[in-house]
PDB file of C-alpha atoms in Angstrom:
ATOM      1  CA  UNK N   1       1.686-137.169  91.442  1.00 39.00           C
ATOM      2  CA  UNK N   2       2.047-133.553  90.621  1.00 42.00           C
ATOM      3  CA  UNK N   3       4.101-132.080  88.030  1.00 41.00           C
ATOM      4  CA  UNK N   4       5.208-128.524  86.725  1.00 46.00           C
ATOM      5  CA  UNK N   5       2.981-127.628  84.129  1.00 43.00           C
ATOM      6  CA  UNK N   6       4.161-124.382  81.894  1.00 49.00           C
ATOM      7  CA  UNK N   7       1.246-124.269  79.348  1.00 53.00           C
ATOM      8  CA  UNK N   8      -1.069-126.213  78.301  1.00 49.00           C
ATOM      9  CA  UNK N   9       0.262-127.606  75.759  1.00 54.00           C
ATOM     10  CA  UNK N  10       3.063-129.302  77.732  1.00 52.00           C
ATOM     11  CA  UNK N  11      -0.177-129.979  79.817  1.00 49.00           C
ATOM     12  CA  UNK N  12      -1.611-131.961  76.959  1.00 50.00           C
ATOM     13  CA  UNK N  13       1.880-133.772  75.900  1.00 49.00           C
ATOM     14  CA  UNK N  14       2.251-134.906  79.226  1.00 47.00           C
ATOM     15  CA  UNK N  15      -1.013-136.605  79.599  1.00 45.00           C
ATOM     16  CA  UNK N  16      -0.817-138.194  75.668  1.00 44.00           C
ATOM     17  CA  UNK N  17       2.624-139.384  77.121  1.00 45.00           C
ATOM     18  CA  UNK N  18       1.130-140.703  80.534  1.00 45.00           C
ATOM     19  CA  UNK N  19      -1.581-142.960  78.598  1.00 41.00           C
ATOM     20  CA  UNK N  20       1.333-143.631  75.543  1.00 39.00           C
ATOM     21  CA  UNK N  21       4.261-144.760  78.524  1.00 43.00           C
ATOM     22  CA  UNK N  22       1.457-147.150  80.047  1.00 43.00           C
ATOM     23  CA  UNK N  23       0.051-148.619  77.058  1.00 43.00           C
ATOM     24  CA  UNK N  24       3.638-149.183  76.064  1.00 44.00           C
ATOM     25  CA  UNK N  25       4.049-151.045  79.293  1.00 49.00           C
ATOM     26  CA  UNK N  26       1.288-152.871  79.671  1.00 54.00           C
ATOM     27  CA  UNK N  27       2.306-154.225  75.788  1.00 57.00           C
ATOM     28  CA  UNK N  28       5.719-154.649  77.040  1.00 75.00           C
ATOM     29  CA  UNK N  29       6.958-152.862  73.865  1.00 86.00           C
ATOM     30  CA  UNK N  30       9.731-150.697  73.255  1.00 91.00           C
ATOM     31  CA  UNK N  31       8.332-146.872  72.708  1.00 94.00           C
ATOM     32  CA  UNK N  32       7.968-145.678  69.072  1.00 95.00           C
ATOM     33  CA  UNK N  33      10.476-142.639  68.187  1.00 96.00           C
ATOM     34  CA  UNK N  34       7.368-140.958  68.012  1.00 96.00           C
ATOM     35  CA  UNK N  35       5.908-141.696  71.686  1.00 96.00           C
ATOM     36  CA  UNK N  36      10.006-140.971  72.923  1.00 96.00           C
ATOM     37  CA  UNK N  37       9.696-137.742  71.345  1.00 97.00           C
ATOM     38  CA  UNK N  38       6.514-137.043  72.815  1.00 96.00           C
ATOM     39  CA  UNK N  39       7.613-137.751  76.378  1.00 97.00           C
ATOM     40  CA  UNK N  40      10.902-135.944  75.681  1.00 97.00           C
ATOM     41  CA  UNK N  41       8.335-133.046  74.826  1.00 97.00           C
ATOM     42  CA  UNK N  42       6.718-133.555  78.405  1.00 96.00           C
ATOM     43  CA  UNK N  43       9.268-133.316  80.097  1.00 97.00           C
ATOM     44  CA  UNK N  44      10.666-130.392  78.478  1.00 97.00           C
ATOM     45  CA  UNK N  45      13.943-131.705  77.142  1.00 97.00           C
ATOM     46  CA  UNK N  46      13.175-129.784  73.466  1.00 97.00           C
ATOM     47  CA  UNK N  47      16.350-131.166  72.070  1.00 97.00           C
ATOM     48  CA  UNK N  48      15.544-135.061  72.555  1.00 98.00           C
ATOM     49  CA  UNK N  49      12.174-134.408  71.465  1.00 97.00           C
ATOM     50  CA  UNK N  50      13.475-132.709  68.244  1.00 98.00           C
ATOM     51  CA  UNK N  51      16.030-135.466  67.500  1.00 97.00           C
ATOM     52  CA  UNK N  52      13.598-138.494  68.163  1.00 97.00           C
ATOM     53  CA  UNK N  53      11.030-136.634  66.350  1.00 98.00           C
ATOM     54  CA  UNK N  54      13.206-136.089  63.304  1.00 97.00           C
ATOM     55  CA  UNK N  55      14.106-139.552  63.420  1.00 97.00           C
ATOM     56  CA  UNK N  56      10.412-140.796  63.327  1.00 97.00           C
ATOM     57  CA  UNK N  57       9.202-138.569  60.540  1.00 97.00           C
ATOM     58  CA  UNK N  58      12.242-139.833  58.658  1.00 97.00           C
ATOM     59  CA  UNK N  59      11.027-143.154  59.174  1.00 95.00           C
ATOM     60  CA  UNK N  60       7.574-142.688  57.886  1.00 87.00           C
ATOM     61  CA  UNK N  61       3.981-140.726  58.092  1.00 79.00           C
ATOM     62  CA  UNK N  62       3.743-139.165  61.243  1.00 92.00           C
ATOM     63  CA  UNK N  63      -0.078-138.467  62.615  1.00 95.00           C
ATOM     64  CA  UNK N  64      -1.453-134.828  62.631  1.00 96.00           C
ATOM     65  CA  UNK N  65      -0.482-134.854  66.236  1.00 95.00           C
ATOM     66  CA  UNK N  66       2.394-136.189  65.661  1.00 96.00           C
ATOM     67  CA  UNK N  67       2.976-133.612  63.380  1.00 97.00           C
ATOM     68  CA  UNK N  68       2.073-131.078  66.031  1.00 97.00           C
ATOM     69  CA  UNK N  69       4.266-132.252  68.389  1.00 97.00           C
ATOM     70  CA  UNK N  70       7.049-132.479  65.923  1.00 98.00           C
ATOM     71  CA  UNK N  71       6.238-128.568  65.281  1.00 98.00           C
ATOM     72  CA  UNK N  72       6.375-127.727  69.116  1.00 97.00           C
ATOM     73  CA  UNK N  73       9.820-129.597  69.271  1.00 98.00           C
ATOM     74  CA  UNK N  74      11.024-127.173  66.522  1.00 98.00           C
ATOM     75  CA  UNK N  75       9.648-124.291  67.960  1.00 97.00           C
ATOM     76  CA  UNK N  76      10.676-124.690  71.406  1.00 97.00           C
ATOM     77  CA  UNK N  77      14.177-125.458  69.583  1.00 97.00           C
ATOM     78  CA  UNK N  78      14.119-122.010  68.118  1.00 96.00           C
ATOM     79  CA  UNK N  79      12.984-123.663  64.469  1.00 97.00           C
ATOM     80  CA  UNK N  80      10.004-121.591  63.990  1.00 97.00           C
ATOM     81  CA  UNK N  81      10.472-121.610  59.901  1.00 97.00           C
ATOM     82  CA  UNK N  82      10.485-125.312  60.483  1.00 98.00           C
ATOM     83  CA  UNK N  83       7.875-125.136  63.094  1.00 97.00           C
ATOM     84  CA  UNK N  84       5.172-123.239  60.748  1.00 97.00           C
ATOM     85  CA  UNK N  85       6.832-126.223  58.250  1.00 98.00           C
ATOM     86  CA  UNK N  86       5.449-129.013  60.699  1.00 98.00           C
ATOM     87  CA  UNK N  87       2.267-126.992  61.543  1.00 98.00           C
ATOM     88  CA  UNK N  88       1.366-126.758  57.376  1.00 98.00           C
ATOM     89  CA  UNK N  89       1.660-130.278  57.274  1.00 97.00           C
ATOM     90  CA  UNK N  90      -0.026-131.354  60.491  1.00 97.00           C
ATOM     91  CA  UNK N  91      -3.037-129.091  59.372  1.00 97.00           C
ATOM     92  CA  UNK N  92      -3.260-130.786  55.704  1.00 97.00           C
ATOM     93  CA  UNK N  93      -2.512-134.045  57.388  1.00 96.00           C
ATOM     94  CA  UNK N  94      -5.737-133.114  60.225  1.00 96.00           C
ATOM     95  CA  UNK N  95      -8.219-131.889  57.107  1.00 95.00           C
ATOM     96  CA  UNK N  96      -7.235-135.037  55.358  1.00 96.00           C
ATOM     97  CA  UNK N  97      -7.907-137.378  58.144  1.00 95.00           C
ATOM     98  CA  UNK N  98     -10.983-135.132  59.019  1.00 92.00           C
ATOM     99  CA  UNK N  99     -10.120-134.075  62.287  1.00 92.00           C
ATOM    100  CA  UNK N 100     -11.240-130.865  62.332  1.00 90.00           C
ATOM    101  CA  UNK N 101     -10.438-130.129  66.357  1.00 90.00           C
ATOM    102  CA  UNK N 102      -7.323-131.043  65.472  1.00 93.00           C
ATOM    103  CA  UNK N 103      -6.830-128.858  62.049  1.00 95.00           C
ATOM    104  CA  UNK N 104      -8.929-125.889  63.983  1.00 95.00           C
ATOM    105  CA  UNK N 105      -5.754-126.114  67.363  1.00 95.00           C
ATOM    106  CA  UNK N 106      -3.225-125.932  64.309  1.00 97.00           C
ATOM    107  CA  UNK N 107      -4.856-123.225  62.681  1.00 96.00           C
ATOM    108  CA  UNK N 108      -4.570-121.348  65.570  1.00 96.00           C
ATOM    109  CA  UNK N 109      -0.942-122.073  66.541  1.00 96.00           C
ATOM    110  CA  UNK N 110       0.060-121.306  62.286  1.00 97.00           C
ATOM    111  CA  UNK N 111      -1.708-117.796  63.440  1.00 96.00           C
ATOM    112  CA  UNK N 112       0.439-117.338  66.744  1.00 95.00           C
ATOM    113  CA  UNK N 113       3.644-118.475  65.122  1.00 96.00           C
ATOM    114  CA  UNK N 114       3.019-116.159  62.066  1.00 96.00           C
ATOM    115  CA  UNK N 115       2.573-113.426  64.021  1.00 94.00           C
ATOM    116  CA  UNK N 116       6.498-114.246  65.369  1.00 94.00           C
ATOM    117  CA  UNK N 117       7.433-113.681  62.229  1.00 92.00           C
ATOM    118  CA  UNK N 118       5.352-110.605  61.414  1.00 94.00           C
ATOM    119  CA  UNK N 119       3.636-112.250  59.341  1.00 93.00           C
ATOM    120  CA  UNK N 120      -0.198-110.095  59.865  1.00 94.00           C
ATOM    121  CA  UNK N 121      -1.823-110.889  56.516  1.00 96.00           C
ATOM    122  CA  UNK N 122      -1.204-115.117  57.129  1.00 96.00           C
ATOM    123  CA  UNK N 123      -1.631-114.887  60.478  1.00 95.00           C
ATOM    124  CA  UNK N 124      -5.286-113.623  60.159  1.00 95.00           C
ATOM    125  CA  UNK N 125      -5.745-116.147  57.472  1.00 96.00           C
ATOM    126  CA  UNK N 126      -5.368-119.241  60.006  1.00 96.00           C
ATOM    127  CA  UNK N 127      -7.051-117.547  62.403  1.00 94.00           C
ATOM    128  CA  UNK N 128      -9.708-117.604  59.539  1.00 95.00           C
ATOM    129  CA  UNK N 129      -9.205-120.724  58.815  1.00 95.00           C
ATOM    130  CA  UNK N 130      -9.977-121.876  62.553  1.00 94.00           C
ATOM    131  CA  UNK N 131     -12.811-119.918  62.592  1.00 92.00           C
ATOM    132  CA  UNK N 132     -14.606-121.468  59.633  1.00 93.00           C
ATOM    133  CA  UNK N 133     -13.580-125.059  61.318  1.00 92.00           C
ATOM    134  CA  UNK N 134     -15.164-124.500  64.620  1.00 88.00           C
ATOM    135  CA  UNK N 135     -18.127-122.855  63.041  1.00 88.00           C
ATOM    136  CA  UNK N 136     -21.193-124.364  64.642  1.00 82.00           C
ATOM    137  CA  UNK N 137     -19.337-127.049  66.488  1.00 82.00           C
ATOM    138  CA  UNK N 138     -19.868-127.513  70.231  1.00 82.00           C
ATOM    139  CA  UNK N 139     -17.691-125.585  72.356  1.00 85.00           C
ATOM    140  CA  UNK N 140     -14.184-126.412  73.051  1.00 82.00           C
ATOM    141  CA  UNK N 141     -10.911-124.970  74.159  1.00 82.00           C
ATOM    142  CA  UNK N 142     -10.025-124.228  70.837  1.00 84.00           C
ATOM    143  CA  UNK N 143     -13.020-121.530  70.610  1.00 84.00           C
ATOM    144  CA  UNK N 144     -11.100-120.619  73.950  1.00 79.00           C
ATOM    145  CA  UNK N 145      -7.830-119.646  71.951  1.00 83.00           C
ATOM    146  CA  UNK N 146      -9.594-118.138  69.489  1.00 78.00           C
ATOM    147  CA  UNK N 147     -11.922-115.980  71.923  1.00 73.00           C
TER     148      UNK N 147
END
C-alpha cells in the first residue's frame, strides 16, 4: 500500500495512525477523539484533525504527542499562536514524563515556528534547548533537524 507522503511528519502520523486504527480493531473499540484526530492528521484533512483534537483536550490530559499532534492540527490550520501554545505544553508535558526525544522534536519545531513569527531571540532558545536534550544521546533524526 503506498501513500502520498508530504513530510515527515505526516510520515510519522500516518504510521502512529496505522498501528492506532489496528489496535483499535483488533479491540473492537470505537477510536479515541484523540486517535480520530490523529488519522484526520494523516490523511491531511487539518480541519477534522483540529476539531477532534480540540474536543479530546477538552475532555482531558492529552499525551506529549498528543499534544504535538494537536499543535500540527493548529498549525496546518493557520493557528500558529495556538500552535507554539500546543508545542509549550507538549514540551513541559515531554520533560515531565521524561521523554526527552520527544521534548528535544518539540524543541525544535517551537524553534521553526518561532522563526514564522520572527521571533530570532526564542527561536535560538529552543533550538538551545534541543541541543542540551540530545547532548550525548545516541544519534537520531532529531540531531538530523538540528544538523
Amino acid at each position: 500500500m503506498r501513500f502520498p507522503i508530504r513530510n515527515v511528519s505526516a510520515a510519522l502520523l500516518l504510521a502512529c495512525s496505522l498501528v492506532i486504527g489496528a489496535n483499535a480493531k483488533v479491540a473492537g473499540e470505537e477510536p479515541s477523539l484523540a486517535e480520530q484526530g490523529r488519522a484526520a492528521l494523516a490523511r491531511h484533512a487539518w480541519g477534522e484533525a483540529h476539531e477532534k483534537l480540540t474536543e479530546a483536550d477538552a475532555q482531558g490530559d492529552l499525551s506529549p504527542g498528543e499534544l504535538d499532534a494537536y499543535a500540527e492540527a493548529a498549525w496546518w490550520n493557520g493557528r500558529l499562536e495556538q500552535a507554539i501554545e500546543l508545542r509549550e505544553r507538549a514540551y513541559a508535558a515531554a520533560t515531565r514524563a521524561d521523554h526527552s526525544d520527544v521534548a528535544a522534536m518539540v524543541a525544535i519545531k517551537l524553534a521553526r515556528d518561532n522563526i514564522y513569527r520572527s521571533s530570532d531571540t526564542l527561536s535560538g532558545a529552543w533550538l538551545r534547548r534541543a541541543e542540551r536534550l540530545l547532548d550525548g544521546v545516541a544519534e537520531s533524526g532529531s540531531h538530523g533537524w538540528l544538523g
